mmCIF file with all atom_site columns, C-alpha atoms in Angstrom:
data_model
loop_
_atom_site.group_PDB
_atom_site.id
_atom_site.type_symbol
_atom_site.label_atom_id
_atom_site.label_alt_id
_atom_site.label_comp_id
_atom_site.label_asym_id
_atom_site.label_entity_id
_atom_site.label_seq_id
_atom_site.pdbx_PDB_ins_code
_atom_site.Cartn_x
_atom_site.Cartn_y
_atom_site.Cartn_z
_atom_site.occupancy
_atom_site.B_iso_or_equiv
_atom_site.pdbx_formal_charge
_atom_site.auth_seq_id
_atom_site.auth_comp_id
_atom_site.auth_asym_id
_atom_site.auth_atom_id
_atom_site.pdbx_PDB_model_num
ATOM 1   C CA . UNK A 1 1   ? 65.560  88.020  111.720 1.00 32.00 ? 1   UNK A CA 1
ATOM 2   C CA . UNK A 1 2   ? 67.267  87.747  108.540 1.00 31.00 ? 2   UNK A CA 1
ATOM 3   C CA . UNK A 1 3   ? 69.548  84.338  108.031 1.00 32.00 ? 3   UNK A CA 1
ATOM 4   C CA . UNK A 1 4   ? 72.788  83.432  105.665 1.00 32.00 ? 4   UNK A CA 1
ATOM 5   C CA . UNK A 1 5   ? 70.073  83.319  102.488 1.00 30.00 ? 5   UNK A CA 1
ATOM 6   C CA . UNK A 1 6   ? 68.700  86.942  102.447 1.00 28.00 ? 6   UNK A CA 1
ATOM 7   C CA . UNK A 1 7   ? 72.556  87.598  102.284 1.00 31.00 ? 7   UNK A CA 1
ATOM 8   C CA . UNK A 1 8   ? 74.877  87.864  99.111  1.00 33.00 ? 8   UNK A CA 1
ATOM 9   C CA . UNK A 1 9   ? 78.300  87.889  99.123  1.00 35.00 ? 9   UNK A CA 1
ATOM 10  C CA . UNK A 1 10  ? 79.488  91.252  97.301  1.00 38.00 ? 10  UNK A CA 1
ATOM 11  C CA . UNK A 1 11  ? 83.098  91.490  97.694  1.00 38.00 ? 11  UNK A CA 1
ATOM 12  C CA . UNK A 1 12  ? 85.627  90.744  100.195 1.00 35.00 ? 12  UNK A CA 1
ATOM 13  C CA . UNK A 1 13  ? 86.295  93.106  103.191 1.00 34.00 ? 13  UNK A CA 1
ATOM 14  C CA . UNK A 1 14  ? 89.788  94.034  104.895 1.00 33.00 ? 14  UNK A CA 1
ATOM 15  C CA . UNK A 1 15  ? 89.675  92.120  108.573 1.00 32.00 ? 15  UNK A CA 1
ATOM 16  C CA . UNK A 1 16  ? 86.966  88.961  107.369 1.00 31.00 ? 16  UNK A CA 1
ATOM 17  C CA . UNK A 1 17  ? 86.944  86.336  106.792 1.00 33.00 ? 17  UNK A CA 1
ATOM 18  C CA . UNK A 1 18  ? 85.609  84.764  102.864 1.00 38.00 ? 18  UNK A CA 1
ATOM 19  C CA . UNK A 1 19  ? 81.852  83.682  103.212 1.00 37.00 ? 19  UNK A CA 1
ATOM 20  C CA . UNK A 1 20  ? 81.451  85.307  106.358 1.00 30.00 ? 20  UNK A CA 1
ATOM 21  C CA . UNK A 1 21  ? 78.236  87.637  107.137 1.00 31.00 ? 21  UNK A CA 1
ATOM 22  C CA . UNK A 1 22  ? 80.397  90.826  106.908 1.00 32.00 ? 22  UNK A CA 1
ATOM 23  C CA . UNK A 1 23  ? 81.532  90.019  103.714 1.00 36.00 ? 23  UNK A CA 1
ATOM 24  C CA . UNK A 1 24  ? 78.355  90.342  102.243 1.00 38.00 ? 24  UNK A CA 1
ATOM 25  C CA . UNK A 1 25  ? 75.508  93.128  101.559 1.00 39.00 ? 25  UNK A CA 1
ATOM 26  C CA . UNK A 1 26  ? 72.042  92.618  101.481 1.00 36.00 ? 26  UNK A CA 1
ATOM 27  C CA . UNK A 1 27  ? 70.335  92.704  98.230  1.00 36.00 ? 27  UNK A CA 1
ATOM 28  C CA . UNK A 1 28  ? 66.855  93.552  97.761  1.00 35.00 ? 28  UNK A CA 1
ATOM 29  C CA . UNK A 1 29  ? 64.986  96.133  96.312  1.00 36.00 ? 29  UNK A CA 1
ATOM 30  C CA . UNK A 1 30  ? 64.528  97.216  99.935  1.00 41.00 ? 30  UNK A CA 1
ATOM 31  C CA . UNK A 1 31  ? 68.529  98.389  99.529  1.00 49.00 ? 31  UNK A CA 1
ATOM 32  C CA . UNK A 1 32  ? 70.640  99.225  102.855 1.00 54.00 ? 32  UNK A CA 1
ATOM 33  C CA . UNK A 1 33  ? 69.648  102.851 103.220 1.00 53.00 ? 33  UNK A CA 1
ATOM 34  C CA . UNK A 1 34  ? 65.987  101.500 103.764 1.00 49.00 ? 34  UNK A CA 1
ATOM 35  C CA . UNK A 1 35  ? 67.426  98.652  106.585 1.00 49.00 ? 35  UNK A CA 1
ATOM 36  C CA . UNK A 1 36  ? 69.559  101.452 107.664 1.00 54.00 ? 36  UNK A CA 1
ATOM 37  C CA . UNK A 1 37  ? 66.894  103.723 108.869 1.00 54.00 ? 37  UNK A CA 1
ATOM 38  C CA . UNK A 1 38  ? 64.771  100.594 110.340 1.00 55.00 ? 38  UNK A CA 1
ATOM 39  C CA . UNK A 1 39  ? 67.273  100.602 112.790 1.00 56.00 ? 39  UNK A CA 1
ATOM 40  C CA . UNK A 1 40  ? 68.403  96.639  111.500 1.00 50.00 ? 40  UNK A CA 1
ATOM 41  C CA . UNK A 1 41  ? 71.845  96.815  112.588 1.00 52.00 ? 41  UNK A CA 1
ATOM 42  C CA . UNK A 1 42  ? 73.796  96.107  109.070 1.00 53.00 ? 42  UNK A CA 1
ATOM 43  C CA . UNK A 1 43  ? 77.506  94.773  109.694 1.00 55.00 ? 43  UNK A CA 1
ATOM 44  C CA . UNK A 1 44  ? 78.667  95.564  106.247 1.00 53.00 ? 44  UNK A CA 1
ATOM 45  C CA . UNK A 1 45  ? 78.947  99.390  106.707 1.00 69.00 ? 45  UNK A CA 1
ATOM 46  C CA . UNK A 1 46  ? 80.493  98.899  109.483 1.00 81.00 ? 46  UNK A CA 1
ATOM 47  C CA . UNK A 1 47  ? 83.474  99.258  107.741 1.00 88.00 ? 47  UNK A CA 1
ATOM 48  C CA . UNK A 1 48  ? 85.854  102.220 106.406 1.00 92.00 ? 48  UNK A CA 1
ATOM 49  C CA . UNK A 1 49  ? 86.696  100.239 103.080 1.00 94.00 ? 49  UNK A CA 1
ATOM 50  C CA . UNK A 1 50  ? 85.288  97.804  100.874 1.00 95.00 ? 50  UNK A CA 1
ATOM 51  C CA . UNK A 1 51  ? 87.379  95.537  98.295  1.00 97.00 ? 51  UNK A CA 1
ATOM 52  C CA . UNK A 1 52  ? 85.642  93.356  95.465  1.00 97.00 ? 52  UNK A CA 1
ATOM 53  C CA . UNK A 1 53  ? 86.836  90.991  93.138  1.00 96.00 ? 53  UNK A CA 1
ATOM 54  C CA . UNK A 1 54  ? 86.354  91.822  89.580  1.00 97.00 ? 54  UNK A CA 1
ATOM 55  C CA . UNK A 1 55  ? 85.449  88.684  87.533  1.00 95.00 ? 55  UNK A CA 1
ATOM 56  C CA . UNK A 1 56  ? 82.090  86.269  89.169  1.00 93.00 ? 56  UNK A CA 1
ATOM 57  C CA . UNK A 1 57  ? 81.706  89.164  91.805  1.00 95.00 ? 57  UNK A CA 1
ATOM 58  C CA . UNK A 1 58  ? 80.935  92.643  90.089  1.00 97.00 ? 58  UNK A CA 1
ATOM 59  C CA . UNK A 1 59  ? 80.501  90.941  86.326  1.00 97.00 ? 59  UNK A CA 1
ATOM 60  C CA . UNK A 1 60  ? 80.958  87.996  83.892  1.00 95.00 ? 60  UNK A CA 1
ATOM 61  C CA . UNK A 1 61  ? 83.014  88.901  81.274  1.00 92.00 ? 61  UNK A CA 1
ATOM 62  C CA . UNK A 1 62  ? 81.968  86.099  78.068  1.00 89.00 ? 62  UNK A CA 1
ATOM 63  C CA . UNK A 1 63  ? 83.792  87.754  75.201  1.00 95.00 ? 63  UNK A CA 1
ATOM 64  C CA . UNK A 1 64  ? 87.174  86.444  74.556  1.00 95.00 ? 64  UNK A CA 1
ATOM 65  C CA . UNK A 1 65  ? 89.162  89.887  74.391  1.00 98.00 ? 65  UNK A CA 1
ATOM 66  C CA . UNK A 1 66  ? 91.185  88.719  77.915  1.00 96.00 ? 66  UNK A CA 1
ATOM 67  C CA . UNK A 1 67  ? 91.303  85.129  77.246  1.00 95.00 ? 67  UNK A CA 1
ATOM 68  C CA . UNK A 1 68  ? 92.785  86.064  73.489  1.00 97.00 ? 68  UNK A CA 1
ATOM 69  C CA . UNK A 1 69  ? 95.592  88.630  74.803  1.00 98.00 ? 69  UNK A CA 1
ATOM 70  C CA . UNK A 1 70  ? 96.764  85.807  77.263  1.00 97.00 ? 70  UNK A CA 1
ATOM 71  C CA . UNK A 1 71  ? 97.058  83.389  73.979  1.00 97.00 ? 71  UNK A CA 1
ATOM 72  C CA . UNK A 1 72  ? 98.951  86.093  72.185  1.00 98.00 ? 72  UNK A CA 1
ATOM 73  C CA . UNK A 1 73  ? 101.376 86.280  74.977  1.00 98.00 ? 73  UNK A CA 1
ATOM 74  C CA . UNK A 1 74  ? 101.659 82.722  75.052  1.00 97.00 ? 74  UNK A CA 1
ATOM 75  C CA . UNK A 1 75  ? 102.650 82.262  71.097  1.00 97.00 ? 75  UNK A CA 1
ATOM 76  C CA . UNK A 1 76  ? 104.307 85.078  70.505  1.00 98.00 ? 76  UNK A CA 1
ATOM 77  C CA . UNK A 1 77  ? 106.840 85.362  73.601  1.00 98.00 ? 77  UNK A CA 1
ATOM 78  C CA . UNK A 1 78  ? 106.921 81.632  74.561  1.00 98.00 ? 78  UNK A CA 1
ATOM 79  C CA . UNK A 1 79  ? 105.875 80.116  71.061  1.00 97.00 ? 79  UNK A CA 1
ATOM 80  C CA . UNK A 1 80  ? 103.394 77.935  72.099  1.00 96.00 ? 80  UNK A CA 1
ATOM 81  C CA . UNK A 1 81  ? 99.780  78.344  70.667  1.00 93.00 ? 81  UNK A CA 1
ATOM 82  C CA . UNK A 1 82  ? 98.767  77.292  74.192  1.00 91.00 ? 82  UNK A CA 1
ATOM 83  C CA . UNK A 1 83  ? 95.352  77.924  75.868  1.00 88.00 ? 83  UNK A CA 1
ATOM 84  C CA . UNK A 1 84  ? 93.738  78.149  78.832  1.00 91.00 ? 84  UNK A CA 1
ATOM 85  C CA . UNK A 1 85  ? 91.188  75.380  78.515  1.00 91.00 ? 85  UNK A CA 1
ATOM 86  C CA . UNK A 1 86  ? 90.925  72.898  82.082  1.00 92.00 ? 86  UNK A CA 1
ATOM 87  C CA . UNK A 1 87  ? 92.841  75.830  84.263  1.00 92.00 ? 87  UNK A CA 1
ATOM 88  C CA . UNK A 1 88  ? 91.202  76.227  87.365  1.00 89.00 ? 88  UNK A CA 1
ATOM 89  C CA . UNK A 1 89  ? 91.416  79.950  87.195  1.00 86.00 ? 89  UNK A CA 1
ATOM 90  C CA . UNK A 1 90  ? 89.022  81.236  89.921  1.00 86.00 ? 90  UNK A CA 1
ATOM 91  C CA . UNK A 1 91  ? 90.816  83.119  92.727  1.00 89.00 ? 91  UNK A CA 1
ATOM 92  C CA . UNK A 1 92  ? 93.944  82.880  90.411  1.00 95.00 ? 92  UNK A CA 1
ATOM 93  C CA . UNK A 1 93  ? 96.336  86.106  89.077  1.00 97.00 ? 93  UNK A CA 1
ATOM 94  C CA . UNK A 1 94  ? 96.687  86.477  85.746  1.00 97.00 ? 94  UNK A CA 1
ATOM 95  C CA . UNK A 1 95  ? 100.223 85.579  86.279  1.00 98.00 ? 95  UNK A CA 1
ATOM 96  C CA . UNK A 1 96  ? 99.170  82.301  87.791  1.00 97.00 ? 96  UNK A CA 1
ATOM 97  C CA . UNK A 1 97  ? 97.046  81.563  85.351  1.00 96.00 ? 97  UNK A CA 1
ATOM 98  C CA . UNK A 1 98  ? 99.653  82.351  83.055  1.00 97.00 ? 98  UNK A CA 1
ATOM 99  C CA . UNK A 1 99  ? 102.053 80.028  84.240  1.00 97.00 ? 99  UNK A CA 1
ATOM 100 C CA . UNK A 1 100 ? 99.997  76.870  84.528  1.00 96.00 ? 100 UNK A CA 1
ATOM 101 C CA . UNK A 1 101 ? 99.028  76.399  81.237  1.00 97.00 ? 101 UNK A CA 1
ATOM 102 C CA . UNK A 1 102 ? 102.925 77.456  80.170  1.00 97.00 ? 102 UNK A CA 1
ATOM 103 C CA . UNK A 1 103 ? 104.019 74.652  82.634  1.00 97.00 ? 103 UNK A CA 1
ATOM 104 C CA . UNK A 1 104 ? 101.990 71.857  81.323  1.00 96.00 ? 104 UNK A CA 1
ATOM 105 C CA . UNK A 1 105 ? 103.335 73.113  78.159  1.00 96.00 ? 105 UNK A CA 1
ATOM 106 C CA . UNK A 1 106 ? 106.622 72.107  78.940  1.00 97.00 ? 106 UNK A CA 1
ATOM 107 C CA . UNK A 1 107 ? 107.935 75.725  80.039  1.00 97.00 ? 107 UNK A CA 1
ATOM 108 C CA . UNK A 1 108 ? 110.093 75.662  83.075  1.00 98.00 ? 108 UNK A CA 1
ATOM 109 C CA . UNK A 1 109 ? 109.233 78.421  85.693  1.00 98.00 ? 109 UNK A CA 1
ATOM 110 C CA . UNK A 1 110 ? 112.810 80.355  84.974  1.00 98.00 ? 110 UNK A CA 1
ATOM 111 C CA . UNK A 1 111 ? 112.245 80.548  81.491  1.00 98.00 ? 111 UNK A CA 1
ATOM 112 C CA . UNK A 1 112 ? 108.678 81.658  82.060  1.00 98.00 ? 112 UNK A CA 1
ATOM 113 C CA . UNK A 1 113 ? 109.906 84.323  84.733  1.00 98.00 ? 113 UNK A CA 1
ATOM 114 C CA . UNK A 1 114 ? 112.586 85.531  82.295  1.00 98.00 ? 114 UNK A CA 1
ATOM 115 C CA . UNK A 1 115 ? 109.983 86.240  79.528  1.00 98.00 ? 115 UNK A CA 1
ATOM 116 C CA . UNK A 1 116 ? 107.028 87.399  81.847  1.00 98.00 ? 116 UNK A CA 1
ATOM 117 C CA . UNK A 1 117 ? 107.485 90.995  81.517  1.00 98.00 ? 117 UNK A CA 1
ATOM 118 C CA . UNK A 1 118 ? 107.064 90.776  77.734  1.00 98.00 ? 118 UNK A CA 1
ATOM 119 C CA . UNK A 1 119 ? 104.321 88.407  78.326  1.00 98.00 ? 119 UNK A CA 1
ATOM 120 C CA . UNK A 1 120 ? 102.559 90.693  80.500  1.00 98.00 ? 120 UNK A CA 1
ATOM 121 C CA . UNK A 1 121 ? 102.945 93.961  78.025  1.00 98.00 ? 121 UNK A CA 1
ATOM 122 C CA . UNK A 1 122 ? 101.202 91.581  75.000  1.00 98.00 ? 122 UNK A CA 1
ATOM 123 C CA . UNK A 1 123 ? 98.811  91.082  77.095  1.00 98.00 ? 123 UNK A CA 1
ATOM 124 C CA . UNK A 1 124 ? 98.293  94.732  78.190  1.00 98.00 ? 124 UNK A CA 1
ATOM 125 C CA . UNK A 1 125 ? 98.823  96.105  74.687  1.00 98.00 ? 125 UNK A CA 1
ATOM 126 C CA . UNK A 1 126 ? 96.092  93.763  73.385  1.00 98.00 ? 126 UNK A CA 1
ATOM 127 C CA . UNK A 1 127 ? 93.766  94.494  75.939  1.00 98.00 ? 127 UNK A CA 1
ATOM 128 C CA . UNK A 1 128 ? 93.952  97.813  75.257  1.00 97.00 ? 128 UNK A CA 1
ATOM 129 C CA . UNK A 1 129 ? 93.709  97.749  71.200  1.00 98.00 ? 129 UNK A CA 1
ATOM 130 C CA . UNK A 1 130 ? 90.442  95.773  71.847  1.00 97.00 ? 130 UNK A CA 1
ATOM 131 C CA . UNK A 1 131 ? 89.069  97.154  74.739  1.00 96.00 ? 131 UNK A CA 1
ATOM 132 C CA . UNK A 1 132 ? 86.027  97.903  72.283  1.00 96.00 ? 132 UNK A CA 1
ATOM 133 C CA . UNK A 1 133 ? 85.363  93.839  72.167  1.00 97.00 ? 133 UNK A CA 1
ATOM 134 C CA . UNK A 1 134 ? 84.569  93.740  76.075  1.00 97.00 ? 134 UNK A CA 1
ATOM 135 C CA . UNK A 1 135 ? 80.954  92.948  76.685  1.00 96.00 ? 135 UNK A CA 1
ATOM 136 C CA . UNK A 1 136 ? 81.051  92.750  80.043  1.00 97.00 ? 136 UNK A CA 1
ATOM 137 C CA . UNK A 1 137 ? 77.463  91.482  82.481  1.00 97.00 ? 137 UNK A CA 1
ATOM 138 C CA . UNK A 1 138 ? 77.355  93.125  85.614  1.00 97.00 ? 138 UNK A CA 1
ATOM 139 C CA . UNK A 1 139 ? 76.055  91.059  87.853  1.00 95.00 ? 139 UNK A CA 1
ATOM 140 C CA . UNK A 1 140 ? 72.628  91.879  89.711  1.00 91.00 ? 140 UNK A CA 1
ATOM 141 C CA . UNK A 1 141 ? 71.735  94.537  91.918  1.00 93.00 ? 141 UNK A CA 1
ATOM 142 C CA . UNK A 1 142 ? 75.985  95.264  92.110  1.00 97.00 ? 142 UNK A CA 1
ATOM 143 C CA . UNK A 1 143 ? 75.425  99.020  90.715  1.00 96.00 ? 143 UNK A CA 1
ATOM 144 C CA . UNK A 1 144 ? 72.862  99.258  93.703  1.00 95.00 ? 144 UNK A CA 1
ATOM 145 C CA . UNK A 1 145 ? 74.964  98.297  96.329  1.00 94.00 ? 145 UNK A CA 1
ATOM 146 C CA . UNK A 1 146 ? 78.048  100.418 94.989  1.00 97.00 ? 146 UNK A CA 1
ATOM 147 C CA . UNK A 1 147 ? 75.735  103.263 95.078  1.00 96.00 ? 147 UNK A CA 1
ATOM 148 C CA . UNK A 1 148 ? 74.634  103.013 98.578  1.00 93.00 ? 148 UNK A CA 1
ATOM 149 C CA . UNK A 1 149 ? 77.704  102.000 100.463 1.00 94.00 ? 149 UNK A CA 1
ATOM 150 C CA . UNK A 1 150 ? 79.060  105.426 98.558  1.00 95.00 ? 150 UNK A CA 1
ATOM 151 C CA . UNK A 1 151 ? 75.949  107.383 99.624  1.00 93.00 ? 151 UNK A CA 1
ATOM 152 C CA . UNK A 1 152 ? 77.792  106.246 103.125 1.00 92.00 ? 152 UNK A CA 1
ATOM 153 C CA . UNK A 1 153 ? 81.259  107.953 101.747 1.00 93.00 ? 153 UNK A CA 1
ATOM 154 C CA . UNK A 1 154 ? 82.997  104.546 102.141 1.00 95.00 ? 154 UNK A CA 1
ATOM 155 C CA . UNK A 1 155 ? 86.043  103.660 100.204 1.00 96.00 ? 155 UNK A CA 1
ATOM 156 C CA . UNK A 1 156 ? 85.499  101.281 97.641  1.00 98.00 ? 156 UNK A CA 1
ATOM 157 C CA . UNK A 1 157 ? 88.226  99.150  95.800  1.00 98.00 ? 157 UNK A CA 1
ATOM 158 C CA . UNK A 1 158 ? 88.649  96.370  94.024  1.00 98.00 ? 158 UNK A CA 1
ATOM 159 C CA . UNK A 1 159 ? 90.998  93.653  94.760  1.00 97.00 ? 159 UNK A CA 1
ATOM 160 C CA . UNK A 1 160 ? 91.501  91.338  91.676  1.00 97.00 ? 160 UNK A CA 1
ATOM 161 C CA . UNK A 1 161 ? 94.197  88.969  89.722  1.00 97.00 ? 161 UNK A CA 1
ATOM 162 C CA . UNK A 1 162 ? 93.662  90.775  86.663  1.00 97.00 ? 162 UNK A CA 1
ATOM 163 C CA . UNK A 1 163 ? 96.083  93.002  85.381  1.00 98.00 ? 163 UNK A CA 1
ATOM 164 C CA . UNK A 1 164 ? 95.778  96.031  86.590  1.00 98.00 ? 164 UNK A CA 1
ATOM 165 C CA . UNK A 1 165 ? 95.152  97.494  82.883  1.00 98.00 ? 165 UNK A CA 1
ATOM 166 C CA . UNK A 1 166 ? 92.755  94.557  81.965  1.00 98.00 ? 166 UNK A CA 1
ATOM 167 C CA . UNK A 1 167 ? 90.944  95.232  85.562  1.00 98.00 ? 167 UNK A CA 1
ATOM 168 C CA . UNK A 1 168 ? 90.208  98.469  84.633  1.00 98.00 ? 168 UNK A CA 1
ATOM 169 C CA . UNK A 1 169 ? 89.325  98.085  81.391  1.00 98.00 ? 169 UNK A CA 1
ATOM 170 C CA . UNK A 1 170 ? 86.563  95.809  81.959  1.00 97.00 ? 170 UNK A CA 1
ATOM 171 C CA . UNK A 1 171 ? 85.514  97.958  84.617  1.00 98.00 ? 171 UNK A CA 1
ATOM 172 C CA . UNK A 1 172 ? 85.358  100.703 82.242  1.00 98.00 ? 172 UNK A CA 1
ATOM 173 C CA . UNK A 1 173 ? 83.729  99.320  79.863  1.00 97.00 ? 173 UNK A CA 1
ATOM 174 C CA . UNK A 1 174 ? 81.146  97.624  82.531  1.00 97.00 ? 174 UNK A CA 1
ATOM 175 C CA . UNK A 1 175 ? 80.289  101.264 83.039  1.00 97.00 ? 175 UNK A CA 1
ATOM 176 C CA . UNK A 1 176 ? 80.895  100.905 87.021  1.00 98.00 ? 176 UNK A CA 1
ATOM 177 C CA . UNK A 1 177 ? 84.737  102.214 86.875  1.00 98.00 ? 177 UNK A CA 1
ATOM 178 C CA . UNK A 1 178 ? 84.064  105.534 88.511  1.00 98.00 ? 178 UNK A CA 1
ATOM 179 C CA . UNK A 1 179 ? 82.754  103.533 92.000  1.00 98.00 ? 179 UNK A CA 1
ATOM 180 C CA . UNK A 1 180 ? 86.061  102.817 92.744  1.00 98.00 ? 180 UNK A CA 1
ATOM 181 C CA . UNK A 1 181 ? 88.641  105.052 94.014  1.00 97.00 ? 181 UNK A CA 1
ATOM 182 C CA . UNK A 1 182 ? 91.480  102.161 94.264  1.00 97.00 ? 182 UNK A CA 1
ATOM 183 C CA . UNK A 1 183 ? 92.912  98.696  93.320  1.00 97.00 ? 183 UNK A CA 1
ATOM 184 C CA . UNK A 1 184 ? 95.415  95.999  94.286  1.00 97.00 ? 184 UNK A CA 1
ATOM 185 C CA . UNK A 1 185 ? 96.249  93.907  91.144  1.00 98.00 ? 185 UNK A CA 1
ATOM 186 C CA . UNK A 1 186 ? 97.837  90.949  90.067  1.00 96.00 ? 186 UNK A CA 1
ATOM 187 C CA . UNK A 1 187 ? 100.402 92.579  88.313  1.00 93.00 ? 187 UNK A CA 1
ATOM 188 C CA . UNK A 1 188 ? 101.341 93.823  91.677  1.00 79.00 ? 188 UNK A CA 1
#
């Protein structure tokens, strides 16, 4: 009845595999309560728990606030004024993200691993002294979906490469930081 296209993929689920149909949630306005009680069997709340990612999944973050803590770190613990321009960052950590554009730099991974947990508490700090600057875009029809798979008293998480701080900070500041009950960060 319904095919790959009438399904978006909302976050990743414990036990699936990316890109499969049970990674995703139908959106609509219909919404799954209304699929729900047409008796269209819905493999999504199937499950007990449901992780997303942060950034491209629940919103698109285009301020700089992140991107400029990470080039504090950078220059003031490493003293390079590097950047993060050409890193293929999706599905990276922060830390991975981190050390790529440290390595083309010149920055040998023991030196980097021997300053990272300075690094890591610029980048925090400076998150969190412009957490005002966020200006997060949550992406469409995600409040919906959170909404309904709670109406089902799921557990939802996120599971991101963010800091944990940074992660939920932008959530925060997304206004979609009380939906979620847990988290599994890069930082981790």
């Amino acid at each position: 009845m319904y095919d790959n296209r009438t399904w978006a993929r909302a976050g990743s689920i414990a036990g699936t595999r990316p890109g499969s149909i049970a990674t995703g949630a139908y959106q609509s306005s219909v919404g799954l309560s209304v699929l729900t009680r047409m008796n269209i069997q819905i493999p999504v709340l199937k499950a007990d728990a449901y992780f997303f990612d942060i950034d491209g999944t629940l919103l698109v973050s285009r301020d700089l606030v992140h991107w400029n803590a990470m080039h504090r770190a950078m220059l003031e613990v490493y003293g390079l004024d590097a950047n993060l321009d050409g890193i293929p960052y999706h599905g990276k950590t922060d830390v991975a993200i981190l050390r790529m554009a440290l390595n083309r730099r010149g920055i040998s991974d023991p030196l980097f691993y021997e300053k990272l947990p300075q690094a890591l508490a610029v980048i925090r700090s400076d998150v969190s002294a412009n957490v005002k600057g966020f200006r997060p875009h949550v992406c469409p029809s995600i409040p919906k979906v959170l909404a309904e798979i709670r109406s089902f008293y799921k557990l939802i998480g996120v599971a991101s490469g963010n800091l944990e701080s940074v992660g939920w900070n932008k959530l925060s500041a997304a206004g979609i930081r009380d939906f979620f009950t847990c988290g599994s960060f890069g930082d981790e």
